[in-house]
XYZ file of C-alpha atoms in Angstrom:
642
model
C -57.669 -5.528 59.424
C -56.030 -7.929 56.962
C -54.012 -10.977 58.066
C -50.774 -9.353 56.856
C -51.495 -6.223 58.867
C -52.306 -8.290 61.915
C -48.952 -10.021 61.745
C -46.886 -6.882 61.191
C -47.691 -4.059 63.579
C -45.900 -0.716 63.387
C -45.693 0.574 66.918
C -44.411 4.075 66.201
C -42.146 5.968 63.833
C -39.012 7.749 64.931
C -40.015 11.393 64.887
C -37.035 13.687 64.431
C -36.303 17.125 63.121
C -35.026 17.313 59.535
C -33.394 20.620 60.469
C -30.546 18.548 61.913
C -29.414 17.793 58.353
C -29.359 21.438 57.351
C -26.523 22.141 59.771
C -24.118 20.182 57.570
C -23.434 21.553 54.074
C -23.850 19.254 51.091
C -20.784 18.150 49.137
C -22.754 18.545 45.896
C -23.400 21.898 44.235
C -26.862 21.042 42.916
C -28.014 18.468 45.451
C -29.144 19.061 49.022
C -28.566 16.760 51.964
C -32.004 15.257 51.360
C -30.168 12.908 49.026
C -28.018 11.690 51.918
C -31.048 11.220 54.162
C -32.559 7.724 53.939
C -35.661 8.345 56.044
C -36.627 7.707 59.653
C -36.951 4.213 61.022
C -39.861 2.545 62.767
C -40.412 0.087 65.588
C -42.419 -2.953 64.557
C -43.586 -6.221 66.016
C -43.722 -9.294 63.762
C -45.762 -12.430 64.273
C -44.546 -15.154 61.906
C -47.332 -16.805 59.922
C -47.771 -20.592 59.568
C -46.503 -20.279 55.992
C -43.339 -18.519 57.216
C -42.766 -21.135 59.909
C -43.300 -23.977 57.441
C -40.777 -22.445 55.058
C -38.270 -22.040 57.901
C -38.700 -25.649 58.964
C -38.205 -26.893 55.396
C -35.065 -24.772 55.006
C -33.585 -26.182 58.202
C -34.361 -29.763 57.165
C -32.841 -29.148 53.721
C -29.641 -27.961 55.376
C -29.303 -31.224 57.308
C -30.496 -33.397 54.425
C -27.650 -32.137 52.240
C -25.094 -33.852 54.528
C -25.101 -37.042 52.472
C -21.539 -37.464 51.197
C -19.699 -40.430 52.655
C -15.937 -40.849 52.812
C -15.327 -42.138 49.278
C -17.805 -39.819 47.556
C -16.568 -36.759 49.438
C -12.951 -37.689 48.725
C -13.665 -38.308 45.045
C -14.715 -34.714 44.387
C -11.228 -33.428 45.261
C -9.198 -36.593 44.613
C -9.795 -36.398 40.866
C -7.882 -33.110 40.865
C -5.147 -34.312 43.228
C -4.489 -37.672 41.551
C -5.113 -36.283 38.077
C -2.503 -33.613 38.732
C 0.217 -36.218 38.290
C -0.266 -35.947 34.509
C 0.919 -32.325 34.375
C 3.072 -32.262 37.520
C 5.566 -35.023 36.713
C 6.945 -33.460 33.496
C 7.427 -30.086 35.208
C 9.122 -31.577 38.289
C 11.448 -33.853 36.311
C 12.399 -30.971 34.032
C 13.681 -28.954 36.996
C 14.607 -31.531 39.652
C 15.773 -34.478 37.530
C 16.730 -37.590 39.475
C 15.735 -35.946 42.751
C 12.089 -35.626 41.675
C 10.760 -38.465 43.903
C 12.326 -36.786 46.953
C 10.839 -33.426 45.962
C 7.355 -34.845 45.486
C 7.565 -36.728 48.784
C 8.635 -33.617 50.702
C 5.926 -31.556 49.000
C 3.274 -34.070 50.074
C 4.632 -34.093 53.642
C 3.877 -30.373 53.915
C 0.158 -31.140 54.049
C 0.684 -32.405 57.595
C 0.761 -28.686 58.479
C -2.473 -27.837 56.683
C -4.637 -30.739 57.809
C -5.047 -29.643 61.466
C -5.549 -26.045 60.339
C -8.315 -27.003 57.928
C -9.887 -29.387 60.451
C -10.218 -26.613 63.030
C -11.661 -24.206 60.486
C -14.083 -26.850 59.232
C -15.296 -27.696 62.734
C -15.756 -24.015 63.654
C -17.395 -22.974 60.362
C -18.809 -26.027 58.534
C -20.031 -23.912 55.631
C -19.634 -24.124 51.877
C -17.581 -21.733 49.778
C -14.388 -21.798 51.861
C -11.992 -20.035 52.154
C -13.987 -17.066 50.798
C -16.739 -17.675 53.338
C -14.196 -18.144 56.150
C -12.764 -14.696 55.486
C -16.245 -13.208 55.119
C -17.119 -14.392 58.638
C -13.887 -13.450 60.399
C -12.791 -10.279 58.613
C -14.007 -7.501 56.321
C -15.713 -8.002 53.002
C -12.738 -6.568 51.109
C -10.407 -9.192 52.593
C -12.927 -11.864 51.596
C -12.977 -10.492 48.048
C -9.181 -10.799 47.899
C -9.665 -14.467 48.772
C -12.389 -14.768 46.121
C -10.019 -13.319 43.505
C -7.377 -15.913 44.384
C -9.960 -18.704 44.247
C -11.282 -17.655 40.851
C -7.741 -17.433 39.482
C -7.060 -20.891 40.921
C -10.169 -22.313 39.223
C -9.205 -20.709 35.906
C -5.671 -22.095 36.118
C -7.137 -25.528 36.939
C -9.380 -25.453 33.878
C -6.679 -24.160 31.509
C -3.960 -26.541 32.715
C -6.317 -29.527 32.596
C -7.583 -28.690 29.104
C -4.106 -28.068 27.659
C -2.635 -31.226 29.239
C -5.566 -33.335 28.001
C -4.837 -32.150 24.466
C -1.132 -32.905 24.933
C -1.947 -36.511 25.852
C -4.386 -36.792 22.953
C -1.820 -35.379 20.534
C 0.679 -37.951 21.777
C -1.569 -40.748 20.561
C -3.344 -39.240 17.558
C -2.212 -37.065 14.672
C -4.495 -34.076 15.209
C -4.730 -31.751 12.186
C -4.452 -28.500 14.147
C -2.154 -26.900 16.736
C -2.509 -27.777 20.425
C -3.843 -24.341 21.341
C -6.715 -24.792 18.880
C -7.516 -28.143 20.486
C -7.461 -26.525 23.936
C -9.929 -23.879 22.759
C -12.144 -26.634 21.341
C -12.124 -28.295 24.773
C -13.355 -25.036 26.285
C -16.071 -24.744 23.643
C -17.136 -28.320 24.369
C -17.377 -27.775 28.111
C -19.126 -24.459 27.650
C -21.829 -26.372 25.792
C -21.829 -29.123 28.426
C -22.132 -26.610 31.270
C -24.903 -24.652 29.549
C -26.725 -27.928 28.888
C -27.132 -28.254 32.630
C -24.829 -31.212 33.286
C -23.590 -30.798 36.851
C -20.819 -32.627 38.595
C -22.203 -35.093 41.110
C -20.578 -37.300 43.714
C -21.616 -40.369 41.725
C -19.958 -39.176 38.505
C -16.834 -38.111 40.412
C -16.711 -41.491 42.152
C -16.928 -43.274 38.794
C -14.112 -41.207 37.293
C -11.955 -41.726 40.380
C -12.579 -45.481 40.381
C -11.474 -45.714 36.746
C -8.400 -43.602 37.439
C -7.412 -45.623 40.518
C -7.761 -48.845 38.532
C -5.546 -47.400 35.802
C -2.877 -46.213 38.230
C -2.843 -49.508 40.154
C -2.455 -51.541 36.952
C 0.316 -49.193 35.804
C 2.116 -49.527 39.146
C 1.845 -53.326 39.182
C 3.062 -53.628 35.584
C 5.938 -51.231 36.303
C 7.023 -53.095 39.448
C 6.973 -56.418 37.587
C 9.010 -54.928 34.714
C 11.478 -53.373 37.151
C 11.938 -56.698 38.898
C 12.475 -58.413 35.538
C 14.952 -55.979 33.906
C 16.710 -54.817 37.070
C 17.933 -51.349 38.015
C 20.225 -50.672 35.080
C 18.060 -47.813 33.817
C 17.889 -46.304 37.302
C 21.676 -46.437 37.631
C 22.140 -44.906 34.185
C 19.734 -42.087 35.032
C 21.451 -41.449 38.355
C 24.887 -41.371 36.746
C 23.747 -38.943 34.075
C 21.688 -36.654 36.287
C 23.069 -36.499 39.819
C 24.541 -33.236 41.077
C 28.173 -32.954 42.126
C 27.874 -30.802 45.255
C 25.510 -30.903 48.276
C 24.407 -27.346 47.541
C 23.357 -28.339 44.030
C 21.492 -31.343 45.404
C 19.573 -29.190 47.850
C 18.794 -26.645 45.157
C 17.433 -29.341 42.835
C 15.290 -30.782 45.621
C 14.010 -27.376 46.751
C 13.118 -26.311 43.212
C 11.368 -29.636 42.738
C 9.380 -29.102 45.935
C 8.308 -25.658 44.725
C 7.025 -27.024 41.424
C 5.836 -30.306 42.955
C 3.272 -28.512 45.115
C 1.263 -28.338 41.901
C 0.598 -32.058 42.359
C -1.410 -31.297 45.506
C -3.927 -29.017 43.817
C -7.439 -30.085 44.637
C -6.779 -30.324 48.362
C -8.129 -26.796 48.741
C -11.448 -27.885 47.188
C -12.508 -30.177 50.066
C -13.507 -27.357 52.493
C -15.694 -25.824 49.787
C -18.279 -28.598 50.176
C -17.683 -29.570 53.828
C -21.320 -28.704 54.620
C -22.443 -31.584 52.366
C -20.346 -34.231 54.126
C -21.724 -36.521 56.799
C -20.987 -35.333 60.284
C -17.538 -36.349 61.476
C -16.248 -37.401 58.053
C -14.378 -34.192 57.157
C -11.097 -35.072 58.969
C -11.149 -38.535 57.358
C -11.615 -36.973 53.922
C -8.583 -34.724 54.427
C -6.523 -37.675 55.636
C -7.541 -39.807 52.643
C -6.678 -37.070 50.161
C -3.334 -36.442 51.833
C -2.231 -40.066 52.002
C -3.345 -40.681 48.413
C -1.144 -37.860 47.150
C 1.738 -38.967 49.374
C 1.671 -42.593 48.184
C 0.698 -42.383 44.528
C 2.687 -39.302 43.460
C 5.884 -40.557 45.092
C 5.505 -44.145 43.874
C 4.843 -43.184 40.262
C 7.780 -40.783 40.191
C 10.116 -43.532 41.451
C 8.874 -45.926 38.774
C 9.320 -43.324 36.043
C 12.876 -42.663 37.215
C 13.656 -46.395 37.310
C 12.223 -47.319 33.903
C 12.228 -44.281 31.593
C 15.461 -42.818 30.178
C 16.452 -39.451 31.633
C 15.101 -36.668 29.451
C 12.002 -38.559 28.398
C 10.446 -37.855 31.814
C 9.912 -34.231 30.881
C 7.636 -35.182 27.978
C 4.047 -34.090 28.409
C 2.753 -37.669 28.084
C 5.390 -39.340 30.260
C 2.932 -41.791 31.834
C 1.902 -43.007 28.388
C 5.587 -43.600 27.614
C 5.953 -45.551 30.866
C 2.803 -47.599 30.134
C 4.044 -48.658 26.686
C 7.445 -49.625 28.053
C 6.062 -51.864 30.812
C 3.023 -53.432 29.100
C 2.773 -52.436 25.468
C 0.533 -50.359 23.267
C -2.736 -51.426 24.929
C -1.794 -49.953 28.310
C -0.474 -46.798 26.672
C -3.850 -46.229 25.017
C -5.609 -47.008 28.319
C -3.466 -44.478 30.206
C -4.024 -41.850 27.515
C -7.798 -42.359 27.682
C -7.655 -42.158 31.478
C -5.638 -38.938 31.270
C -8.115 -37.297 28.904
C -11.106 -38.383 31.033
C -9.607 -37.256 34.353
C -8.261 -33.989 32.988
C -11.541 -33.153 31.266
C -13.248 -33.827 34.589
C -10.810 -31.253 35.979
C -12.013 -28.713 33.393
C -15.630 -29.331 34.364
C -14.700 -29.104 38.060
C -13.075 -25.720 37.436
C -16.166 -24.427 35.613
C -18.650 -25.654 38.200
C -16.712 -24.550 41.280
C -16.184 -21.140 39.704
C -19.921 -20.874 39.016
C -20.643 -21.712 42.661
C -18.246 -18.975 43.785
C -19.813 -16.455 41.414
C -23.234 -17.485 42.726
C -22.113 -16.763 46.309
C -20.691 -13.406 45.238
C -24.005 -12.586 43.612
C -25.919 -13.559 46.792
C -23.606 -11.251 48.760
C -24.460 -8.415 46.353
C -20.962 -8.157 44.919
C -22.023 -9.263 41.434
C -25.351 -8.507 39.727
C -28.298 -10.891 39.962
C -27.760 -11.984 36.373
C -24.941 -14.250 37.614
C -27.666 -16.313 39.319
C -30.057 -16.185 36.380
C -30.661 -19.677 34.939
C -31.333 -20.692 31.363
C -35.048 -21.450 30.949
C -34.584 -25.026 29.741
C -31.512 -26.290 31.579
C -31.282 -24.090 34.670
C -27.575 -23.441 34.018
C -26.202 -20.057 35.234
C -25.303 -18.925 31.736
C -23.663 -15.618 32.667
C -21.367 -17.262 35.228
C -20.379 -19.980 32.739
C -19.699 -17.563 29.876
C -17.759 -15.076 32.022
C -15.568 -17.769 33.585
C -14.850 -19.489 30.265
C -14.082 -16.112 28.704
C -11.677 -15.246 31.535
C -9.963 -18.656 31.252
C -9.525 -18.312 27.486
C -8.210 -14.753 27.890
C -5.711 -15.981 30.487
C -4.541 -18.781 28.195
C -4.317 -16.553 25.109
C -2.476 -13.725 26.872
C 0.355 -16.102 27.828
C 0.809 -17.077 24.200
C -0.861 -20.467 24.865
C 2.188 -21.403 26.924
C 1.334 -24.352 29.178
C 4.562 -23.909 31.159
C 3.629 -20.362 32.175
C 0.081 -21.411 33.070
C 1.325 -24.369 35.141
C 3.846 -22.263 37.047
C 1.269 -19.548 37.674
C -1.131 -22.297 38.766
C 1.396 -23.403 41.384
C 1.837 -19.839 42.689
C -1.923 -19.271 42.789
C -2.519 -22.550 44.623
C 0.060 -21.660 47.255
C -1.565 -18.263 47.749
C -4.948 -19.957 48.196
C -3.486 -22.432 50.689
C -2.035 -19.516 52.636
C -5.569 -18.222 53.136
C -6.397 -21.141 55.454
C -3.863 -20.422 58.237
C -4.514 -16.695 57.853
C -8.251 -17.351 58.221
C -7.619 -19.410 61.354
C -5.522 -16.665 62.956
C -8.254 -14.125 62.199
C -10.889 -16.501 63.563
C -9.024 -16.986 66.835
C -8.537 -13.243 67.217
C -11.936 -11.930 66.116
C -14.241 -14.908 66.874
C -12.588 -16.591 69.887
C -15.879 -17.844 71.381
C -16.864 -19.823 68.292
C -17.130 -23.525 69.277
C -14.915 -26.039 67.468
C -14.291 -29.775 67.770
C -10.513 -29.612 67.288
C -7.786 -27.067 67.894
C -4.280 -27.072 66.470
C -1.113 -25.515 67.791
C -0.209 -21.935 66.936
C 3.194 -23.298 65.868
C 1.484 -25.376 63.165
C -0.417 -22.336 61.894
C 2.731 -20.238 61.687
C 4.587 -23.160 60.099
C 1.973 -23.407 57.333
C 2.301 -19.682 56.607
C 6.108 -19.860 56.569
C 6.219 -22.931 54.298
C 3.725 -21.496 51.818
C 5.592 -18.170 51.774
C 9.002 -19.815 51.212
C 7.723 -22.151 48.501
C 5.807 -19.346 46.790
C 8.973 -17.220 46.792
C 10.868 -20.224 45.449
C 8.493 -20.548 42.497
C 8.878 -16.879 41.680
C 12.658 -17.206 42.100
C 12.741 -20.035 39.528
C 10.989 -17.817 37.002
C 10.534 -14.186 38.130
C 8.230 -13.527 35.185
C 5.628 -15.742 36.861
C 5.298 -13.174 39.640
C 4.403 -10.594 37.012
C 1.784 -12.803 35.360
C 0.265 -13.700 38.720
C 0.188 -10.064 39.886
C -1.436 -8.983 36.625
C -4.380 -11.393 36.732
C -4.782 -11.123 40.489
C -4.883 -7.317 40.331
C -7.461 -7.408 37.531
C -9.773 -9.617 39.589
C -9.336 -7.649 42.829
C -10.062 -4.374 41.039
C -13.083 -5.892 39.281
C -14.526 -7.261 42.546
C -13.800 -4.016 44.400
C -15.561 -1.973 41.723
C -18.519 -4.375 41.773
C -18.747 -4.184 45.563
C -18.579 -0.383 45.668
C -20.955 0.524 42.883
C -22.688 3.316 44.796
C -19.402 4.874 45.907
C -18.150 4.953 42.336
C -21.450 6.378 41.106
C -21.183 9.118 43.734
C -17.802 10.082 42.306
C -19.284 10.052 38.800
C -22.144 12.267 39.950
C -19.752 14.585 41.780
C -17.695 14.977 38.577
C -20.871 15.619 36.604
C -22.035 18.067 39.271
C -18.769 20.037 39.204
C -18.854 20.630 35.440
C -21.797 22.917 34.589
C -21.048 22.543 30.892
C -22.226 18.925 31.034
C -25.642 20.077 32.251
C -26.146 22.080 29.061
C -25.567 19.250 26.584
C -28.838 17.812 25.438
C -27.650 14.201 25.289
C -26.433 14.065 28.907
C -28.633 16.705 30.520
C -30.649 14.083 32.392
C -27.691 12.077 33.681
C -27.877 13.609 37.142
C -31.447 12.429 37.727
C -30.633 8.985 36.370
C -27.527 8.616 38.581
C -29.458 9.613 41.705
C -32.227 7.147 40.883
C -29.699 4.372 40.218
C -27.848 4.981 43.494
C -31.078 4.906 45.476
C -32.171 1.695 43.760
C -28.851 -0.027 44.468
C -29.076 0.903 48.166
C -32.666 -0.259 48.522
C -31.859 -3.877 49.522
C -32.319 -4.156 53.278
C -29.915 -5.814 55.705
C -30.766 -7.373 59.076
C -28.686 -7.645 62.228
C -29.706 -9.973 65.043
C -29.071 -8.682 68.552
C -29.276 -10.197 72.024
C -28.330 -7.098 74.010
C -29.326 -3.451 74.193
C -25.801 -2.132 74.841
C -25.410 0.815 72.499
C -21.698 0.286 71.835
C -22.439 -3.266 70.658
C -25.256 -2.056 68.395
C -23.085 0.785 67.107
C -20.252 -1.561 66.103
C -22.598 -3.892 64.219
C -24.170 -0.980 62.326
C -20.695 0.385 61.606
C -19.747 -2.981 60.069
C -22.806 -2.808 57.822
C -22.037 0.748 56.729
C -18.421 -0.098 55.912
C -19.083 -3.387 54.133
C -22.563 -3.219 52.585
C -24.121 -0.629 50.305
C -27.551 -0.255 51.840
C -29.791 2.524 53.090
C -32.147 0.252 55.034
C -31.158 -1.751 58.097
C -33.321 -3.702 60.506
C -32.281 -4.437 64.082
C -34.018 -7.720 64.867
C -34.614 -9.014 68.372
C -36.321 -12.345 69.048
C -38.169 -11.399 72.202
C -40.053 -14.563 73.153
C -40.692 -14.092 76.859
C -38.044 -11.367 77.319
C -37.573 -7.679 76.584
C -34.495 -5.460 76.679
C -35.370 -2.192 78.473
C -32.994 0.126 76.557
C -33.316 -1.396 73.089
C -36.021 0.921 71.743
C -34.342 4.077 73.049
C -30.933 3.061 71.716
C -32.400 2.155 68.329
C -33.805 5.698 68.075
C -30.437 7.187 69.032
C -28.652 5.132 66.381
C -31.223 6.115 63.785
C -30.311 9.727 64.558
C -26.594 8.928 64.394
C -26.790 7.346 60.909
C -29.115 9.550 58.815
C -27.889 7.871 55.603
C -29.397 4.571 56.821
C -32.994 3.941 57.818
C -32.751 1.879 61.013
C -35.865 -0.088 61.957
C -36.331 -2.096 65.117
C -38.161 -5.398 64.552
C -39.396 -7.430 67.520
C -40.174 -11.072 66.722
C -42.350 -13.064 69.110
C -40.371 -16.287 68.681
C -37.249 -18.038 69.961
C -33.948 -17.399 68.175
C -33.555 -20.666 66.228
C -32.376 -21.520 62.689
C -35.947 -22.384 61.683
C -37.315 -19.041 62.861
C -34.483 -17.099 61.224
C -35.253 -18.808 57.898
C -38.944 -18.043 58.447
C -38.155 -14.368 59.036
C -35.977 -14.289 55.910
C -38.967 -15.602 53.969
C -41.195 -12.986 55.557
C -38.879 -10.040 54.911
C -37.823 -11.277 51.442
C -34.225 -10.887 52.599
C -31.697 -13.698 51.994
C -29.926 -15.047 55.068
C -26.644 -14.046 53.427
C -27.670 -10.441 54.235
C -28.511 -11.257 57.853
C -25.755 -10.764 60.413
C -25.306 -12.061 63.951
C -22.746 -11.994 66.739
C -20.407 -14.895 67.430
C -22.173 -17.743 69.297
C -20.539 -19.102 72.432
C -19.762 -22.675 73.550
C -23.160 -23.048 75.281
C -25.150 -22.027 72.196
C -27.245 -25.055 71.082
C -26.860 -24.473 67.319
C -23.922 -24.141 64.955
C -23.386 -20.928 63.030
C -23.720 -22.845 59.750
C -27.335 -23.782 60.522
C -28.402 -20.141 60.399
C -26.790 -19.348 57.040
C -26.036 -15.858 58.337
C -22.785 -13.940 58.559
C -20.903 -13.525 61.840
C -19.821 -9.898 62.151
C -18.853 -9.333 65.788
C -17.098 -11.019 68.662
């Protein structure tokens, strides 16, 4: 007996009568129910090899070794987007809110007091990367998670487009470029396509360097502006107020509210922090959120006040308003410095959009939504070329379809960001309802959760009310992505409909060119369903097992499922019998029972994944309780039951 055979012992197959399938007629004219039948399952006992255990131990250590980001480095990854957003937020806010812009930006920043406790609770309960897509994947159905993924991808595309177009606007304000702005924006995309394919990845060190340069620039600009304000007095502020203040309280409130709606764009980047929470040092996540929040609150409000006090009304709505402010308070040298800072920070925003989108597409590929090619690297650089090219292509298509209109893109960006932020309180409500036993370090009030949903809904409606056409643009791109992800996630279902159509039209079977389509479609469907899925169980209650298998059938396209029980020192008396019953109940899925002679630990789960050649993203478990010694993130599996 070989070593492999000694470590994997098939105890017995499930012997059943195939005549059971004959009692149900087939839905296909030329295909029997044998097509629906996936085969009978087996009961096996697995002994993990030293190589498997070593791989599991290394995987577990790698998970903990990735928690290296300190407060400044972790904050820098998102702060470049938040603090860089001032370059494209200020012109939009001043154009709609006028002299009330500082109040609008301050109120917009205050709203994050609602989201911080929500995101802290989610991060403590599920400290995993890829949020909020991965939050929804663990607390709801896969379709709901794909809706979140569509919003995230649209948010990343809007980030990249807005950053690229604004960078060109600042560059055009300082240099006489010989081509239109939209051509320059496309050149920025071409440049960062090359950079991304070359394998240059955003790191905490690079982000920290960019943020340090930007903070230095902003601090110098603030100091120079305060000194100039003290020297020349408040005459410009008074003139602006006289020319721009509203006559009635209702008009004042409308200006402020509209400014808040648009000013939320200046907080973009805050939603990025949970995406890499798993790489932060333990206990630093709440401090990162607080740092990002206070930075936006202080810097965005302060700069808007200085612009209002020193720049004539009307000039604030220029795309390069901070360059105008810099020249007024310190001369040409500071204007050039601010313009260089704007281009650097905004280009970093383009790269951030590309890289975060590639990470999302990678996760979707691991979850079998997208094909494996989205994880395929270039031979020399290791860059995921298909993810890069598809995201850049989608971003360019989005930009071109709006007529290269930065205003439309910015407004749609604001709506998309608000929709993404709404996913966090919704995820927390679903988590409390469907995964109530999941341990967490902090817990916020239900009033705060509802408040975050109400605020995001009102502000989102306000943005659409300012320009109803934005709702149409947002719905268009969002619908395209949801449909695309739904089609990708239901490939077998769609192929079944294609085969059914082919099966119902005998004429198609006579054409020489497509005569063999039926055989090819059947082979393709079987190949797509071949990837096995594992569920970990700690009970033999048949209703519990049934619900977990039902989740797999409704959310994953597979014909092979393994019920895995880590039976070190224990055995469930009804597990084998119930596994056989469930194998009878789901003839379209082969249900194996795998008994592992080890303890249920993250290391052993990773070892089993190595043994079965099944990624942990396709391994499902029930919700751990407060006494469970490990966090759900350590396993890398999906939580699919209460």
